[in-house]
Short mmCIF file of N, CA and C in Angstrom, two decimals:
data_model
loop_
_atom_site.label_atom_id
_atom_site.label_comp_id
_atom_site.label_asym_id
_atom_site.label_seq_id
_atom_site.Cartn_x
_atom_site.Cartn_y
_atom_site.Cartn_z
N UNK A 163 117.15 41.41 95.62
CA UNK A 163 116.93 42.22 96.81
C UNK A 163 117.13 43.69 96.46
N UNK A 164 116.19 44.51 96.88
CA UNK A 164 116.25 45.94 96.60
C UNK A 164 117.37 46.61 97.39
N UNK A 165 118.07 47.50 96.74
CA UNK A 165 119.14 48.23 97.40
C UNK A 165 118.66 49.55 98.00
N UNK A 166 117.45 49.96 97.66
CA UNK A 166 116.93 51.21 98.22
C UNK A 166 115.52 50.98 98.73
N UNK A 167 115.11 51.88 99.59
CA UNK A 167 113.77 51.74 100.15
C UNK A 167 113.31 53.01 100.82
N UNK A 168 112.04 52.98 101.18
CA UNK A 168 111.42 54.12 101.85
C UNK A 168 110.37 53.56 102.80
N UNK A 169 110.44 54.02 104.04
CA UNK A 169 109.51 53.55 105.06
C UNK A 169 108.98 54.75 105.82
N UNK A 170 107.69 54.72 106.12
CA UNK A 170 107.07 55.79 106.88
C UNK A 170 106.40 55.20 108.12
N UNK A 171 106.62 55.86 109.26
CA UNK A 171 105.91 55.49 110.48
C UNK A 171 105.22 56.74 111.02
N UNK A 172 104.05 56.54 111.60
CA UNK A 172 103.30 57.63 112.19
C UNK A 172 103.08 57.33 113.66
N UNK A 173 103.37 58.32 114.50
CA UNK A 173 103.29 58.14 115.94
C UNK A 173 102.42 59.26 116.51
N UNK A 174 101.37 58.89 117.23
CA UNK A 174 100.53 59.88 117.87
C UNK A 174 101.23 60.50 119.07
N UNK A 175 101.13 61.82 119.20
CA UNK A 175 101.74 62.54 120.31
C UNK A 175 100.72 63.47 120.93
N UNK A 176 100.96 63.88 122.18
CA UNK A 176 100.07 64.80 122.88
C UNK A 176 100.45 66.26 122.63
N UNK A 177 101.70 66.49 122.29
CA UNK A 177 102.21 67.84 122.08
C UNK A 177 101.63 68.44 120.80
N UNK A 178 101.26 69.73 120.82
CA UNK A 178 100.83 70.38 119.58
C UNK A 178 101.93 70.32 118.51
N UNK A 179 101.55 70.27 117.27
CA UNK A 179 102.48 70.10 116.16
C UNK A 179 103.58 71.16 116.14
N UNK A 180 103.21 72.42 116.32
CA UNK A 180 104.21 73.50 116.26
C UNK A 180 105.28 73.33 117.33
N UNK A 181 104.87 72.99 118.53
CA UNK A 181 105.82 72.83 119.64
C UNK A 181 106.76 71.65 119.39
N UNK A 182 106.21 70.53 118.92
CA UNK A 182 107.04 69.36 118.64
C UNK A 182 108.01 69.65 117.49
N UNK A 183 107.50 70.27 116.43
CA UNK A 183 108.34 70.63 115.29
C UNK A 183 109.47 71.56 115.71
N UNK A 184 109.18 72.52 116.57
CA UNK A 184 110.20 73.47 117.00
C UNK A 184 111.36 72.79 117.72
N UNK A 185 111.09 71.72 118.47
CA UNK A 185 112.17 70.99 119.13
C UNK A 185 113.16 70.47 118.09
N UNK A 186 112.67 69.90 117.01
CA UNK A 186 113.54 69.30 115.99
C UNK A 186 114.00 70.29 114.93
N UNK A 187 113.27 71.39 114.76
CA UNK A 187 113.63 72.37 113.74
C UNK A 187 114.39 73.57 114.25
N UNK A 188 114.21 73.90 115.54
CA UNK A 188 114.84 75.11 116.08
C UNK A 188 115.63 74.88 117.37
N UNK A 189 115.45 73.72 117.99
CA UNK A 189 116.13 73.42 119.25
C UNK A 189 116.77 72.03 119.20
N UNK A 190 117.26 71.65 118.06
CA UNK A 190 117.79 70.30 117.85
C UNK A 190 118.87 69.94 118.86
N UNK A 191 119.65 70.92 119.28
CA UNK A 191 120.71 70.67 120.26
C UNK A 191 120.15 70.16 121.59
N UNK A 192 118.88 70.39 121.88
CA UNK A 192 118.27 69.94 123.14
C UNK A 192 117.85 68.48 123.11
N UNK A 193 117.72 67.86 121.94
CA UNK A 193 117.25 66.48 121.86
C UNK A 193 118.15 65.54 122.66
N UNK A 194 119.43 65.79 122.69
CA UNK A 194 120.34 64.92 123.43
C UNK A 194 120.09 64.97 124.94
N UNK A 195 119.38 65.98 125.42
CA UNK A 195 119.07 66.09 126.85
C UNK A 195 117.67 65.55 127.17
N UNK A 196 116.94 65.14 126.14
CA UNK A 196 115.56 64.71 126.30
C UNK A 196 115.43 63.19 126.29
N UNK A 197 116.31 62.51 125.59
CA UNK A 197 116.23 61.06 125.45
C UNK A 197 117.59 60.42 125.70
N UNK A 198 117.58 59.27 126.35
CA UNK A 198 118.84 58.56 126.59
C UNK A 198 119.31 57.79 125.36
N UNK A 199 118.52 57.79 124.32
CA UNK A 199 118.91 57.13 123.07
C UNK A 199 119.98 57.92 122.34
N UNK A 200 120.00 59.24 122.54
CA UNK A 200 121.03 60.09 121.95
C UNK A 200 122.09 60.35 123.01
N UNK A 201 123.31 59.91 122.73
CA UNK A 201 124.40 60.10 123.68
C UNK A 201 125.00 61.50 123.59
N UNK A 202 125.22 61.95 122.34
CA UNK A 202 125.84 63.26 122.19
C UNK A 202 125.56 63.82 120.80
N UNK A 203 125.36 65.10 120.76
CA UNK A 203 125.27 65.83 119.51
C UNK A 203 126.14 67.06 119.65
N UNK A 204 126.95 67.33 118.64
CA UNK A 204 127.78 68.53 118.70
C UNK A 204 127.91 69.12 117.31
N UNK A 205 128.07 70.42 117.30
CA UNK A 205 128.23 71.14 116.05
C UNK A 205 129.62 70.84 115.50
N UNK A 206 129.69 70.28 114.32
CA UNK A 206 130.96 69.91 113.69
C UNK A 206 131.47 71.03 112.78
N UNK A 207 130.53 71.64 112.06
CA UNK A 207 130.90 72.70 111.11
C UNK A 207 129.73 73.66 110.98
N UNK A 208 130.00 74.94 110.95
CA UNK A 208 128.96 75.95 110.76
C UNK A 208 128.79 76.82 111.98
N UNK A 209 127.92 77.81 111.83
CA UNK A 209 127.71 78.80 112.89
C UNK A 209 126.57 78.47 113.83
N UNK A 210 125.59 77.70 113.36
CA UNK A 210 124.47 77.36 114.23
C UNK A 210 123.95 75.97 113.87
N UNK A 211 123.09 75.45 114.69
CA UNK A 211 122.57 74.09 114.54
C UNK A 211 121.55 73.94 113.43
N UNK A 212 120.99 75.03 112.94
CA UNK A 212 119.79 74.90 112.12
C UNK A 212 119.91 75.42 110.69
N UNK A 213 121.09 75.89 110.31
CA UNK A 213 121.24 76.32 108.92
C UNK A 213 121.66 75.11 108.07
N UNK A 214 121.26 75.09 106.81
CA UNK A 214 121.55 73.94 105.95
C UNK A 214 123.03 73.64 105.77
N UNK A 215 123.90 74.65 105.90
CA UNK A 215 125.33 74.38 105.71
C UNK A 215 126.03 73.93 106.99
N UNK A 216 125.31 73.88 108.11
CA UNK A 216 125.88 73.40 109.36
C UNK A 216 125.85 71.88 109.40
N UNK A 217 126.92 71.29 109.91
CA UNK A 217 127.04 69.84 110.04
C UNK A 217 127.17 69.50 111.52
N UNK A 218 126.35 68.55 111.96
CA UNK A 218 126.41 68.08 113.33
C UNK A 218 126.97 66.66 113.36
N UNK A 219 127.63 66.31 114.45
CA UNK A 219 128.13 64.96 114.67
C UNK A 219 127.30 64.35 115.79
N UNK A 220 126.72 63.17 115.52
CA UNK A 220 125.83 62.51 116.48
C UNK A 220 126.39 61.16 116.91
N UNK A 221 126.16 60.84 118.17
CA UNK A 221 126.43 59.52 118.73
C UNK A 221 125.13 59.07 119.40
N UNK A 222 124.62 57.91 119.02
CA UNK A 222 123.31 57.46 119.50
C UNK A 222 123.25 55.94 119.48
N UNK A 223 122.18 55.37 120.02
CA UNK A 223 122.01 53.92 120.09
C UNK A 223 121.04 53.42 119.03
N UNK A 224 121.48 52.42 118.28
CA UNK A 224 120.62 51.70 117.34
C UNK A 224 120.80 50.22 117.66
N UNK A 225 119.71 49.56 117.99
CA UNK A 225 119.75 48.13 118.35
C UNK A 225 120.77 47.86 119.44
N UNK A 226 120.89 48.76 120.41
CA UNK A 226 121.80 48.57 121.53
C UNK A 226 123.26 48.84 121.22
N UNK A 227 123.56 49.28 120.00
CA UNK A 227 124.94 49.56 119.59
C UNK A 227 125.14 51.06 119.43
N UNK A 228 126.29 51.54 119.91
CA UNK A 228 126.63 52.95 119.73
C UNK A 228 126.90 53.17 118.24
N UNK A 229 126.24 54.17 117.69
CA UNK A 229 126.29 54.47 116.25
C UNK A 229 126.65 55.95 116.09
N UNK A 230 127.40 56.24 115.03
CA UNK A 230 127.78 57.63 114.78
C UNK A 230 127.42 58.02 113.35
N UNK A 231 127.24 59.31 113.17
CA UNK A 231 127.05 59.86 111.83
C UNK A 231 127.23 61.36 111.90
N UNK A 232 127.30 61.96 110.75
CA UNK A 232 127.20 63.40 110.62
C UNK A 232 125.86 63.67 109.97
N UNK A 233 125.34 64.86 110.20
CA UNK A 233 124.01 65.19 109.71
C UNK A 233 123.94 66.67 109.36
N UNK A 234 123.19 66.97 108.31
CA UNK A 234 122.86 68.35 108.00
C UNK A 234 121.39 68.41 107.61
N UNK A 235 120.82 69.59 107.76
CA UNK A 235 119.42 69.80 107.40
C UNK A 235 119.37 70.06 105.90
N UNK A 236 118.62 69.23 105.21
CA UNK A 236 118.49 69.38 103.76
C UNK A 236 117.34 70.29 103.39
N UNK A 237 116.25 70.22 104.15
CA UNK A 237 115.08 71.05 103.87
C UNK A 237 114.36 71.37 105.17
N UNK A 238 113.85 72.59 105.27
CA UNK A 238 113.10 73.02 106.44
C UNK A 238 111.92 73.86 105.96
N UNK A 239 110.73 73.37 106.22
CA UNK A 239 109.50 74.04 105.79
C UNK A 239 108.65 74.28 107.04
N UNK A 240 108.77 75.47 107.63
CA UNK A 240 108.05 75.78 108.87
C UNK A 240 106.54 75.77 108.67
N UNK A 241 106.07 76.26 107.53
CA UNK A 241 104.63 76.33 107.29
C UNK A 241 103.99 74.94 107.34
N UNK A 242 104.64 73.96 106.73
CA UNK A 242 104.12 72.59 106.70
C UNK A 242 104.70 71.71 107.80
N UNK A 243 105.50 72.32 108.68
CA UNK A 243 106.13 71.61 109.80
C UNK A 243 106.84 70.35 109.31
N UNK A 244 107.73 70.55 108.35
CA UNK A 244 108.44 69.46 107.69
C UNK A 244 109.93 69.76 107.68
N UNK A 245 110.72 68.76 108.04
CA UNK A 245 112.17 68.92 108.05
C UNK A 245 112.80 67.62 107.55
N UNK A 246 113.82 67.76 106.71
CA UNK A 246 114.54 66.59 106.19
C UNK A 246 116.00 66.69 106.61
N UNK A 247 116.48 65.61 107.22
CA UNK A 247 117.86 65.49 107.65
C UNK A 247 118.60 64.55 106.71
N UNK A 248 119.81 64.92 106.34
CA UNK A 248 120.67 64.07 105.54
C UNK A 248 121.74 63.50 106.48
N UNK A 249 121.80 62.17 106.64
CA UNK A 249 122.79 61.52 107.49
C UNK A 249 123.87 60.91 106.61
N UNK A 250 125.13 61.04 107.03
CA UNK A 250 126.24 60.55 106.22
C UNK A 250 127.45 60.29 107.11
N UNK A 251 128.46 59.69 106.51
CA UNK A 251 129.72 59.33 107.17
C UNK A 251 129.46 58.46 108.40
N UNK A 252 130.48 58.19 109.18
CA UNK A 252 130.36 57.35 110.36
C UNK A 252 129.79 55.98 110.03
N UNK A 253 129.07 55.41 110.97
CA UNK A 253 128.47 54.09 110.78
C UNK A 253 127.43 54.10 109.67
N UNK A 254 126.69 55.19 109.55
CA UNK A 254 125.67 55.29 108.50
C UNK A 254 126.34 55.19 107.12
N UNK A 255 127.43 55.92 106.92
CA UNK A 255 128.14 55.92 105.64
C UNK A 255 128.75 54.58 105.28
N UNK A 256 129.04 53.76 106.27
CA UNK A 256 129.60 52.43 106.00
C UNK A 256 128.56 51.51 105.38
N UNK A 257 127.28 51.76 105.65
CA UNK A 257 126.22 50.86 105.20
C UNK A 257 125.32 51.42 104.11
N UNK A 258 125.24 52.77 104.04
CA UNK A 258 124.28 53.38 103.13
C UNK A 258 124.92 54.46 102.27
N UNK A 259 124.58 54.44 100.98
CA UNK A 259 125.02 55.50 100.07
C UNK A 259 124.29 56.79 100.39
N UNK A 260 122.99 56.67 100.61
CA UNK A 260 122.18 57.81 101.02
C UNK A 260 121.29 57.38 102.17
N UNK A 261 121.04 58.33 103.07
CA UNK A 261 120.18 58.05 104.22
C UNK A 261 119.56 59.38 104.65
N UNK A 262 118.26 59.48 104.46
CA UNK A 262 117.54 60.71 104.79
C UNK A 262 116.37 60.38 105.70
N UNK A 263 116.19 61.24 106.69
CA UNK A 263 115.06 61.10 107.60
C UNK A 263 114.26 62.40 107.53
N UNK A 264 112.96 62.25 107.24
CA UNK A 264 112.07 63.41 107.16
C UNK A 264 111.04 63.32 108.28
N UNK A 265 110.84 64.43 108.95
CA UNK A 265 109.80 64.55 109.97
C UNK A 265 108.77 65.56 109.49
N UNK A 266 107.51 65.15 109.55
CA UNK A 266 106.41 66.09 109.34
C UNK A 266 105.47 65.93 110.53
N UNK A 267 105.08 67.04 111.13
CA UNK A 267 104.20 67.01 112.29
C UNK A 267 102.88 67.64 111.90
N UNK A 268 101.80 66.89 112.14
CA UNK A 268 100.47 67.29 111.69
C UNK A 268 99.53 67.34 112.89
N UNK A 269 98.90 68.49 113.11
CA UNK A 269 97.92 68.61 114.20
C UNK A 269 96.73 67.70 113.93
N UNK A 270 96.20 67.11 115.00
CA UNK A 270 94.96 66.34 114.93
C UNK A 270 93.82 67.25 115.38
N UNK A 271 92.64 67.05 114.84
CA UNK A 271 91.49 67.89 115.18
C UNK A 271 91.09 67.76 116.64
N UNK A 272 91.29 66.59 117.22
CA UNK A 272 90.86 66.35 118.60
C UNK A 272 91.97 66.61 119.62
N UNK A 273 93.03 67.32 119.21
CA UNK A 273 94.14 67.63 120.10
C UNK A 273 95.32 66.73 119.83
N UNK A 274 96.49 67.17 120.24
CA UNK A 274 97.69 66.41 119.96
C UNK A 274 98.06 66.51 118.49
N UNK A 275 98.92 65.61 118.08
CA UNK A 275 99.40 65.64 116.69
C UNK A 275 99.89 64.26 116.29
N UNK A 276 100.30 64.17 115.05
CA UNK A 276 100.93 62.97 114.50
C UNK A 276 102.35 63.36 114.08
N UNK A 277 103.32 62.61 114.57
CA UNK A 277 104.70 62.76 114.10
C UNK A 277 104.90 61.71 113.02
N UNK A 278 105.09 62.16 111.81
CA UNK A 278 105.24 61.26 110.66
C UNK A 278 106.71 61.28 110.24
N UNK A 279 107.37 60.15 110.42
CA UNK A 279 108.79 60.00 110.08
C UNK A 279 108.91 59.16 108.81
N UNK A 280 109.71 59.61 107.87
CA UNK A 280 109.99 58.85 106.65
C UNK A 280 111.49 58.66 106.54
N UNK A 281 111.89 57.42 106.36
CA UNK A 281 113.30 57.07 106.16
C UNK A 281 113.47 56.66 104.71
N UNK A 282 114.35 57.34 104.00
CA UNK A 282 114.70 56.97 102.62
C UNK A 282 116.17 56.58 102.62
N UNK A 283 116.48 55.45 102.01
CA UNK A 283 117.86 54.97 102.06
C UNK A 283 118.23 54.23 100.78
N UNK A 284 119.53 54.19 100.53
CA UNK A 284 120.11 53.37 99.47
C UNK A 284 121.30 52.65 100.09
N UNK A 285 121.24 51.33 100.12
CA UNK A 285 122.28 50.52 100.74
C UNK A 285 123.52 50.46 99.84
N UNK A 286 124.67 50.29 100.50
CA UNK A 286 125.92 50.15 99.74
C UNK A 286 126.00 48.83 98.99
N UNK A 287 125.39 47.78 99.54
CA UNK A 287 125.35 46.49 98.85
C UNK A 287 124.18 45.67 99.39
N UNK A 288 123.91 44.55 98.75
CA UNK A 288 122.74 43.75 99.10
C UNK A 288 122.87 43.05 100.45
N UNK A 289 124.05 43.01 101.04
CA UNK A 289 124.23 42.36 102.35
C UNK A 289 123.84 43.26 103.52
N UNK A 290 123.59 44.53 103.26
CA UNK A 290 123.19 45.47 104.30
C UNK A 290 121.70 45.31 104.56
N UNK A 291 121.35 45.20 105.84
CA UNK A 291 119.94 45.08 106.23
C UNK A 291 119.23 46.44 106.09
N UNK A 292 117.94 46.41 105.83
CA UNK A 292 117.19 47.67 105.89
C UNK A 292 117.31 48.25 107.30
N UNK A 293 117.11 49.54 107.45
CA UNK A 293 117.36 50.20 108.74
C UNK A 293 116.23 50.02 109.76
N UNK A 294 115.91 48.76 110.09
CA UNK A 294 114.83 48.47 111.04
C UNK A 294 115.07 49.11 112.40
N UNK A 295 116.32 49.14 112.85
CA UNK A 295 116.64 49.73 114.15
C UNK A 295 116.29 51.20 114.25
N UNK A 296 116.30 51.89 113.12
CA UNK A 296 115.95 53.31 113.13
C UNK A 296 114.46 53.53 113.40
N UNK A 297 113.61 52.57 113.04
CA UNK A 297 112.19 52.70 113.34
C UNK A 297 112.00 52.70 114.85
N UNK A 298 112.67 51.78 115.54
CA UNK A 298 112.60 51.73 117.00
C UNK A 298 113.20 52.99 117.61
N UNK A 299 114.31 53.43 117.06
CA UNK A 299 114.98 54.65 117.53
C UNK A 299 114.06 55.86 117.43
N UNK A 300 113.46 56.05 116.27
CA UNK A 300 112.57 57.20 116.06
C UNK A 300 111.34 57.12 116.95
N UNK A 301 110.82 55.94 117.18
CA UNK A 301 109.69 55.74 118.07
C UNK A 301 110.06 56.17 119.49
N UNK A 302 111.22 55.74 119.96
CA UNK A 302 111.68 56.08 121.32
C UNK A 302 111.96 57.58 121.44
N UNK A 303 112.66 58.15 120.49
CA UNK A 303 112.95 59.58 120.52
C UNK A 303 111.65 60.39 120.51
N UNK A 304 110.69 59.97 119.70
CA UNK A 304 109.40 60.67 119.63
C UNK A 304 108.68 60.61 120.96
N UNK A 305 108.59 59.43 121.55
CA UNK A 305 107.86 59.28 122.82
C UNK A 305 108.58 60.04 123.95
N UNK A 306 109.91 59.95 124.01
CA UNK A 306 110.65 60.69 125.03
C UNK A 306 110.49 62.19 124.86
N UNK A 307 110.54 62.67 123.62
CA UNK A 307 110.40 64.10 123.35
C UNK A 307 109.00 64.58 123.70
N UNK A 308 107.99 63.79 123.35
CA UNK A 308 106.61 64.13 123.66
C UNK A 308 106.42 64.23 125.17
N UNK A 309 106.90 63.25 125.90
CA UNK A 309 106.79 63.25 127.36
C UNK A 309 107.48 64.48 127.96
N UNK A 310 108.65 64.79 127.46
CA UNK A 310 109.40 65.96 127.94
C UNK A 310 108.62 67.25 127.69
N UNK A 311 108.09 67.40 126.49
CA UNK A 311 107.38 68.64 126.14
C UNK A 311 106.04 68.77 126.89
N UNK A 312 105.35 67.66 127.09
CA UNK A 312 104.07 67.69 127.80
C UNK A 312 104.28 68.02 129.27
N UNK A 313 105.36 67.52 129.85
CA UNK A 313 105.60 67.74 131.28
C UNK A 313 106.37 69.02 131.57
N UNK A 314 106.79 69.74 130.53
CA UNK A 314 107.57 70.98 130.74
C UNK A 314 106.69 72.13 131.17
#
């Protein structure tokens, strides 16, 4: 059984790519007010939510269970609308040596965009399941965020 993996999901959205990317790249603190899947996000360390040395503490639902982690931004590329989050400690750290989530938002020619999420992980041992619940989580957060931005 493989201890590491990488999974990509693509979700069509109505929101233009720049606007959707800005929610996750420049207004991350607002995500907790957009979806009921995120219970709380708070700045744990640093001066702002979006610098690479800032650490946030998150509480959210995965498979109906309250889950916690800390997170920092590993990479932010505004030109390509790409952001990589490094998740660690908390429940994530108990199961995974490394856990990274990358979002890239790509405009579609006919309007709207594609939110492309990639999860890269390395499990602590072979008894840990792949992070299937995160696929559902990212799908829900994406759809809730899209609905919020379209109706704003």
